[in-house]
Short mmCIF file of C-alpha atoms in Angstrom, two decimals:
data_model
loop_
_atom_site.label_atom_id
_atom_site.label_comp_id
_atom_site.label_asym_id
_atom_site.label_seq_id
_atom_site.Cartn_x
_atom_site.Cartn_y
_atom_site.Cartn_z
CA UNK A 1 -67.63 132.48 140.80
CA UNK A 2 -67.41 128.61 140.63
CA UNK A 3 -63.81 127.83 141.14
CA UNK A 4 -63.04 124.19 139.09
CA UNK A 5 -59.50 123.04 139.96
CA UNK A 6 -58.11 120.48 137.16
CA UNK A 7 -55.77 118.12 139.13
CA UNK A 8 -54.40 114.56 139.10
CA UNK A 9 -50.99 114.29 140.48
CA UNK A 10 -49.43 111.87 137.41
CA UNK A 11 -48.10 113.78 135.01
CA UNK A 12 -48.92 113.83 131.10
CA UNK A 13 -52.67 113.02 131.35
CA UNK A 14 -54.22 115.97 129.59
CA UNK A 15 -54.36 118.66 132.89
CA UNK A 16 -53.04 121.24 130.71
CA UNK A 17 -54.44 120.52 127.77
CA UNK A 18 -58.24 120.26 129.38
CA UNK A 19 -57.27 123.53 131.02
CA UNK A 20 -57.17 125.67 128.17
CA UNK A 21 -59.41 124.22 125.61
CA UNK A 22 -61.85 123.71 128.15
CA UNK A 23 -61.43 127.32 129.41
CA UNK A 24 -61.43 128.65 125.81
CA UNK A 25 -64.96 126.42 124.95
CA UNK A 26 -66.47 128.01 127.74
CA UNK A 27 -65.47 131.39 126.63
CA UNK A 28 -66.43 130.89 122.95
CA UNK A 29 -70.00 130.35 124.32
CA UNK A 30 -69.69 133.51 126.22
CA UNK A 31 -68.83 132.90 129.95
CA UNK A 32 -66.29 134.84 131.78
CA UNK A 33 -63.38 132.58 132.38
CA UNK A 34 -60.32 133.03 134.45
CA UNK A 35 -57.63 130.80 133.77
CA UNK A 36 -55.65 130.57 136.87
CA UNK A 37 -51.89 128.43 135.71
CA UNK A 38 -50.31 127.07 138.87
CA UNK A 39 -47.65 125.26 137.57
CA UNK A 40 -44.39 126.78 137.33
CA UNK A 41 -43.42 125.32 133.87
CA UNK A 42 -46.25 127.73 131.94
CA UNK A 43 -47.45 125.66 129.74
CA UNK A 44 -50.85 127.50 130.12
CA UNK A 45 -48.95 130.73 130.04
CA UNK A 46 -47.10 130.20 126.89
CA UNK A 47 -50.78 129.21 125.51
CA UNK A 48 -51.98 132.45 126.43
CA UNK A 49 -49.10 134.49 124.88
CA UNK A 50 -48.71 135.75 128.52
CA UNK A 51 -44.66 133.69 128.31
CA UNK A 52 -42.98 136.79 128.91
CA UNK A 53 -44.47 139.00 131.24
CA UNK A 54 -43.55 138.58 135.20
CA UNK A 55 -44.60 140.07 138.48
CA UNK A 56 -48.57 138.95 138.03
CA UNK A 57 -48.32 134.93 139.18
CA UNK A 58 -50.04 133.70 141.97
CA UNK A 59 -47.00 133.44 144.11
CA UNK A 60 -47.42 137.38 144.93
CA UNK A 61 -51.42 136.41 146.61
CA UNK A 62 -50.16 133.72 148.29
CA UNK A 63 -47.20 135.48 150.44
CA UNK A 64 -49.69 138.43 150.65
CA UNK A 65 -47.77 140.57 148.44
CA UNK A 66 -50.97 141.41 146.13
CA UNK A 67 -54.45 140.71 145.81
CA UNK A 68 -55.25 137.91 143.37
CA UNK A 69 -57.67 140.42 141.23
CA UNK A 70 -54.26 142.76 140.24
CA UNK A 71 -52.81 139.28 139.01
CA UNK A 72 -55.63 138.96 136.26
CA UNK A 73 -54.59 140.05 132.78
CA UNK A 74 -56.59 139.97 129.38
CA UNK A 75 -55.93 137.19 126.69
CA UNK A 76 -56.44 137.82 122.94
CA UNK A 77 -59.83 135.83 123.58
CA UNK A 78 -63.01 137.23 124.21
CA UNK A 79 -64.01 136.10 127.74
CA UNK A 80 -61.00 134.71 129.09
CA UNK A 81 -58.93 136.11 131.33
CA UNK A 82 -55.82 134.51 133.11
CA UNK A 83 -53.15 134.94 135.54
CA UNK A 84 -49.82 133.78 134.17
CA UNK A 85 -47.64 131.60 136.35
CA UNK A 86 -43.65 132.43 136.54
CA UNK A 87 -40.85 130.33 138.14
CA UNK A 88 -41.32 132.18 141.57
CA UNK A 89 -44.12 129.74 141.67
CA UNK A 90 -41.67 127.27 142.95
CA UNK A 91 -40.72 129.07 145.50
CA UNK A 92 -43.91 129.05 147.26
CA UNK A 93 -43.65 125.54 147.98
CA UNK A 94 -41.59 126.40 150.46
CA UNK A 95 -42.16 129.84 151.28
CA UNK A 96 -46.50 129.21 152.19
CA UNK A 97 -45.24 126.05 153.85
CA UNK A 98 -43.45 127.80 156.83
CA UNK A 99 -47.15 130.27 157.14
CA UNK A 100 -49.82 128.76 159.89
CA UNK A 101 -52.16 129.27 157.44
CA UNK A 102 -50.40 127.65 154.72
CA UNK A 103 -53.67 125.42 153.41
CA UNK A 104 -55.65 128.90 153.08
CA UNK A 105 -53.48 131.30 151.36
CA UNK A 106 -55.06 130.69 147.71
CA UNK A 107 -58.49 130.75 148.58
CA UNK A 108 -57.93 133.75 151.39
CA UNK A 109 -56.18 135.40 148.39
CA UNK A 110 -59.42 134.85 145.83
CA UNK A 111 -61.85 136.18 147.99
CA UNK A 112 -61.54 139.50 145.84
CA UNK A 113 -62.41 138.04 142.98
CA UNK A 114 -65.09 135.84 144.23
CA UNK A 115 -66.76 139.10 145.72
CA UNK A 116 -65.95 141.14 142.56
CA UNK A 117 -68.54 139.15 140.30
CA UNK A 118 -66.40 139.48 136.97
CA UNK A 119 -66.32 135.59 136.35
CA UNK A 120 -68.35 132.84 136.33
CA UNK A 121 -65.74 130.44 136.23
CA UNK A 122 -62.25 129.91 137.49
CA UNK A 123 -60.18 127.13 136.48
CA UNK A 124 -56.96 126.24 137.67
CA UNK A 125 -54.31 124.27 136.35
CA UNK A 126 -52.95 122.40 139.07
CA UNK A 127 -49.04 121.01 138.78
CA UNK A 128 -48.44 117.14 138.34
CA UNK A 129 -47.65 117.10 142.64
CA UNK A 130 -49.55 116.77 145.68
CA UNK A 131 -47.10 119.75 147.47
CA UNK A 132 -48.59 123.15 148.30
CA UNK A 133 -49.66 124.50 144.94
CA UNK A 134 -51.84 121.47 144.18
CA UNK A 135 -53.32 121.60 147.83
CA UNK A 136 -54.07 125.42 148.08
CA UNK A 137 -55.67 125.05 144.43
CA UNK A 138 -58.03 122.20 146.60
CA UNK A 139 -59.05 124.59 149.51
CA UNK A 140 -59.98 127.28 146.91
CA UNK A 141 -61.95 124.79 144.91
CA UNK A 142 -65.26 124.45 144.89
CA UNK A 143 -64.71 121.53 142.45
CA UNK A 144 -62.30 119.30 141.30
CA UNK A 145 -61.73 117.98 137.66
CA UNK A 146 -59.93 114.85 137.45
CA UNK A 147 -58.50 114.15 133.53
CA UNK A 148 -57.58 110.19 133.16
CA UNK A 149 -55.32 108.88 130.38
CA UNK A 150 -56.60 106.17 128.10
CA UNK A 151 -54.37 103.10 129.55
CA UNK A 152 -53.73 100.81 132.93
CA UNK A 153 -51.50 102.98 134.46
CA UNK A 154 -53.73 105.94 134.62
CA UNK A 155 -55.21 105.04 137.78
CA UNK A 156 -52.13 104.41 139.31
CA UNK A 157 -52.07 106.94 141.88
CA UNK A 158 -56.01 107.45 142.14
CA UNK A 159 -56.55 106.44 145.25
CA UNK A 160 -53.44 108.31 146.64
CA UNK A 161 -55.69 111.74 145.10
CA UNK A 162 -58.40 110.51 146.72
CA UNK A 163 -57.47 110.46 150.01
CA UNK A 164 -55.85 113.76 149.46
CA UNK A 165 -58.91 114.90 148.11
CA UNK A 166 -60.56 113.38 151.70
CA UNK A 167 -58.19 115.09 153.76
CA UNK A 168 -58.88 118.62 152.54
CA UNK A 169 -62.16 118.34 153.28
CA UNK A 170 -61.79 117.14 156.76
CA UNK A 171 -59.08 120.14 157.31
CA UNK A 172 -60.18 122.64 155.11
CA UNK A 173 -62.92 122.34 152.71
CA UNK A 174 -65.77 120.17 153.75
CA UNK A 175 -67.82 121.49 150.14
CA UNK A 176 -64.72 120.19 147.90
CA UNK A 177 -67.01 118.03 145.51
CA UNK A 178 -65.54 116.06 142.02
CA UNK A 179 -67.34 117.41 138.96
CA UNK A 180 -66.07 114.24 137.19
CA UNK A 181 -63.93 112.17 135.49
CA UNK A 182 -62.41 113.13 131.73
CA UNK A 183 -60.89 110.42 129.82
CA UNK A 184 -58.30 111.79 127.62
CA UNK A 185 -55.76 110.55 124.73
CA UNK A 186 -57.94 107.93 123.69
CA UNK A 187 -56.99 105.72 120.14
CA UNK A 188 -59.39 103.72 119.19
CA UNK A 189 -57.69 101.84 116.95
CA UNK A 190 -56.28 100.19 119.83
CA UNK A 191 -58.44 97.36 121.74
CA UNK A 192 -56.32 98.27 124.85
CA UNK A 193 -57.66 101.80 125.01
CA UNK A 194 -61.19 100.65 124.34
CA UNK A 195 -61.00 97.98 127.05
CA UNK A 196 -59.66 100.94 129.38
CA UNK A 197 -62.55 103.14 128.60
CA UNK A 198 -65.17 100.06 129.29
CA UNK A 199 -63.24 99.63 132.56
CA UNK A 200 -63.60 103.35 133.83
CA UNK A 201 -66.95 103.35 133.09
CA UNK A 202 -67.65 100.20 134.85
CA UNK A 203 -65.82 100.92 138.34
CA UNK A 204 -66.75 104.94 138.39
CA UNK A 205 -70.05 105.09 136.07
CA UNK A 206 -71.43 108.36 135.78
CA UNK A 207 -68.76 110.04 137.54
CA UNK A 208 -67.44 109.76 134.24
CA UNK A 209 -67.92 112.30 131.37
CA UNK A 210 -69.80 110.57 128.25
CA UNK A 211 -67.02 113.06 126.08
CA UNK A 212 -63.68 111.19 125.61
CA UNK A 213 -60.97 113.50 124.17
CA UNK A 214 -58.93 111.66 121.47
CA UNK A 215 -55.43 111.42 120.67
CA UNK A 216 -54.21 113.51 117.89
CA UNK A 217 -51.21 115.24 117.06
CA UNK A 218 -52.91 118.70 116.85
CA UNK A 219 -53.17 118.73 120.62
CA UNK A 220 -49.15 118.65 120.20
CA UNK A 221 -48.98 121.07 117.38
CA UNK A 222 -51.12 123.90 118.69
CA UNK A 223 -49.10 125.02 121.80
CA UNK A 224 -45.80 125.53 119.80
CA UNK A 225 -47.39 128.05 117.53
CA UNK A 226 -49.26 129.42 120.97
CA UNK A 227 -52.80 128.61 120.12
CA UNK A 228 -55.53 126.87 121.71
CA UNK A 229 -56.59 123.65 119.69
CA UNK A 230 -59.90 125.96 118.68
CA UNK A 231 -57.75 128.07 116.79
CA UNK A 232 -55.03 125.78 115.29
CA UNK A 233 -57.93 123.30 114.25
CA UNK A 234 -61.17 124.63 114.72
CA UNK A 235 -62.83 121.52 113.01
CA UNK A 236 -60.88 118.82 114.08
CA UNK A 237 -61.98 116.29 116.14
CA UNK A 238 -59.58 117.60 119.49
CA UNK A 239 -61.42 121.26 119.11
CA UNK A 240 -64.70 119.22 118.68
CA UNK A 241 -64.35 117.21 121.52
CA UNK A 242 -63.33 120.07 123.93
CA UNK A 243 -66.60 122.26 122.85
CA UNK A 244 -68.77 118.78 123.06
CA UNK A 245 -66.67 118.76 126.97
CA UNK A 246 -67.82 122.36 127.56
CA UNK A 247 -71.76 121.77 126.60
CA UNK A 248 -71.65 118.42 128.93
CA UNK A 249 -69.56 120.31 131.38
CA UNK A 250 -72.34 123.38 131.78
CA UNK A 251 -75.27 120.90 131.53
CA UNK A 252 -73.73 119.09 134.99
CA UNK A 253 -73.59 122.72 136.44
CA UNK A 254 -76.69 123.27 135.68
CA UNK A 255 -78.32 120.18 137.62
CA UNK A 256 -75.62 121.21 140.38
CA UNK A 257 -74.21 117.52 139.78
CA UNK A 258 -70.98 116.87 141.75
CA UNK A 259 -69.32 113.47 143.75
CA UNK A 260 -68.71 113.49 146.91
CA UNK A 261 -66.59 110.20 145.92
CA UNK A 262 -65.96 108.05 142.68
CA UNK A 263 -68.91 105.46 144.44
CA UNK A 264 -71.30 108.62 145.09
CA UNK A 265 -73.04 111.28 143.96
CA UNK A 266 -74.54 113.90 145.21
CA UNK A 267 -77.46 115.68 142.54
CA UNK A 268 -79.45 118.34 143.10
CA UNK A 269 -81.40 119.47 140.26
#
């Protein structure tokens, strides 16, 4: 099991947004997903239709109350599998931060599954923060997924990830690698977002993903009637992106591309 964690610690870029769709893409083409949410708002959740059910978050694994493979519940989609987060998620900030091994709980806690066999991937949907949550979901990783809004300010805060990203692997995780860089909410009608894109691409080059996920309302529209953007627009340019996302996204798994930093890479084909 390849464990992708999507993360960037500003908030509103497109992290929950490129966890589902890009989750349910993968699954449409017939890979086992698990969809791990790890934020304690449940955005993913709600997605998922898994809002009201409690007592199966990832809070329970990481106090060592239950193994992260009873957490896993099925989703109306073929494939995909998640584990719904709950507002006892918040309480883990503190709670694993008191525990010695407080940086190893997740990944301790996955072990199951990784041993089990029944996915090929696991994505998690890491919280807008750099606190616990976000930094377990890093030690479990085996990748990280970094979604980038369309404008200025969207690298504000890039280099603090960055050395976070550093850090783990120094304490933790020496194999966390970057599977890339996903612009997202990008208008094209606008000469600012187009001079943002050129910019990206210029300091981080192929770091970057060639797919750029638009702006569109739909993306807005599909969680309030709990859907994933395949199945509130299936031929709309958001569901079209995220599928064109998935095909790029297995292609770089295939060649075993990662970053070991946005000025390296590391390829192994």
């Amino acid at each position: 099991m390849k464990t992708i964690a999507i993360a960037n610690q500003k908030g509103g870029v497109g992290k929950t947004t490129t966890s589902v769709n890009l989750a349910a893409a993968l699954a449409e083409k017939g890979h086992s997903i698990l969809l791990a949410d790890l934020d304690s708002q449940g955005n993913a959740t709600s997605v998922m239709g898994l809002g009201e059910i409690t007592g199966h978050s990832l809070y329970h694994a990481l106090i060592g109350e239950k193994r992260a493979q009873d957490l896993v519940l099925p989703t109306r989609l073929e494939n995909l599998f998640a584990i719904p987060a709950d507002l006892d998620l918040a309480g883990s900030e503190v709670e694993v931060a008191r525990m010695e091994s407080h940086l190893t709980q997740l990944r301790s806690a996955f072990d199951d599954l990784r041993r089990s066999g029944a996915f090929e991937y696991a994505i998690l949907d890491c919280p807008p923060s750099l606190g616990i949550l976000m930094t377990n979901a890093l030690v479990a990783a085996d990748e990280i997924l970094i979604p980038i809004q369309c404008e200025y300010y969207a690298l504000e805060g890039l280099s603090t990830l960055m050395r976070v990203i550093s850090g783990i692997r120094e304490a933790a995780n020496p194999g966390l690698g970057i599977s890339g860089m996903v612009l997202t909410m990008l208008d094209t009608r606008t000469n600012l977002n187009n001079a943002v894109v050129k910019d990206v691409r210029e300091h981080f080059q192929e770091v970057v993903y060639e797919t750029v996920i638009p702006r569109s309302v739909r993306f807005g529209e599909a969680p309030s009637f709990g859907r994933t953007i395949h199945e509130h627009d299936p031929r709309g340019t958001g569901s079209l992106a995220y599928q064109a996302l998935a095909d790029e996204f297995l292609q770089r798994q295939a060649k075993n591309i990662h970053f070991v930093s946005p000025d390296g890479v590391v390829a192994n084909s």
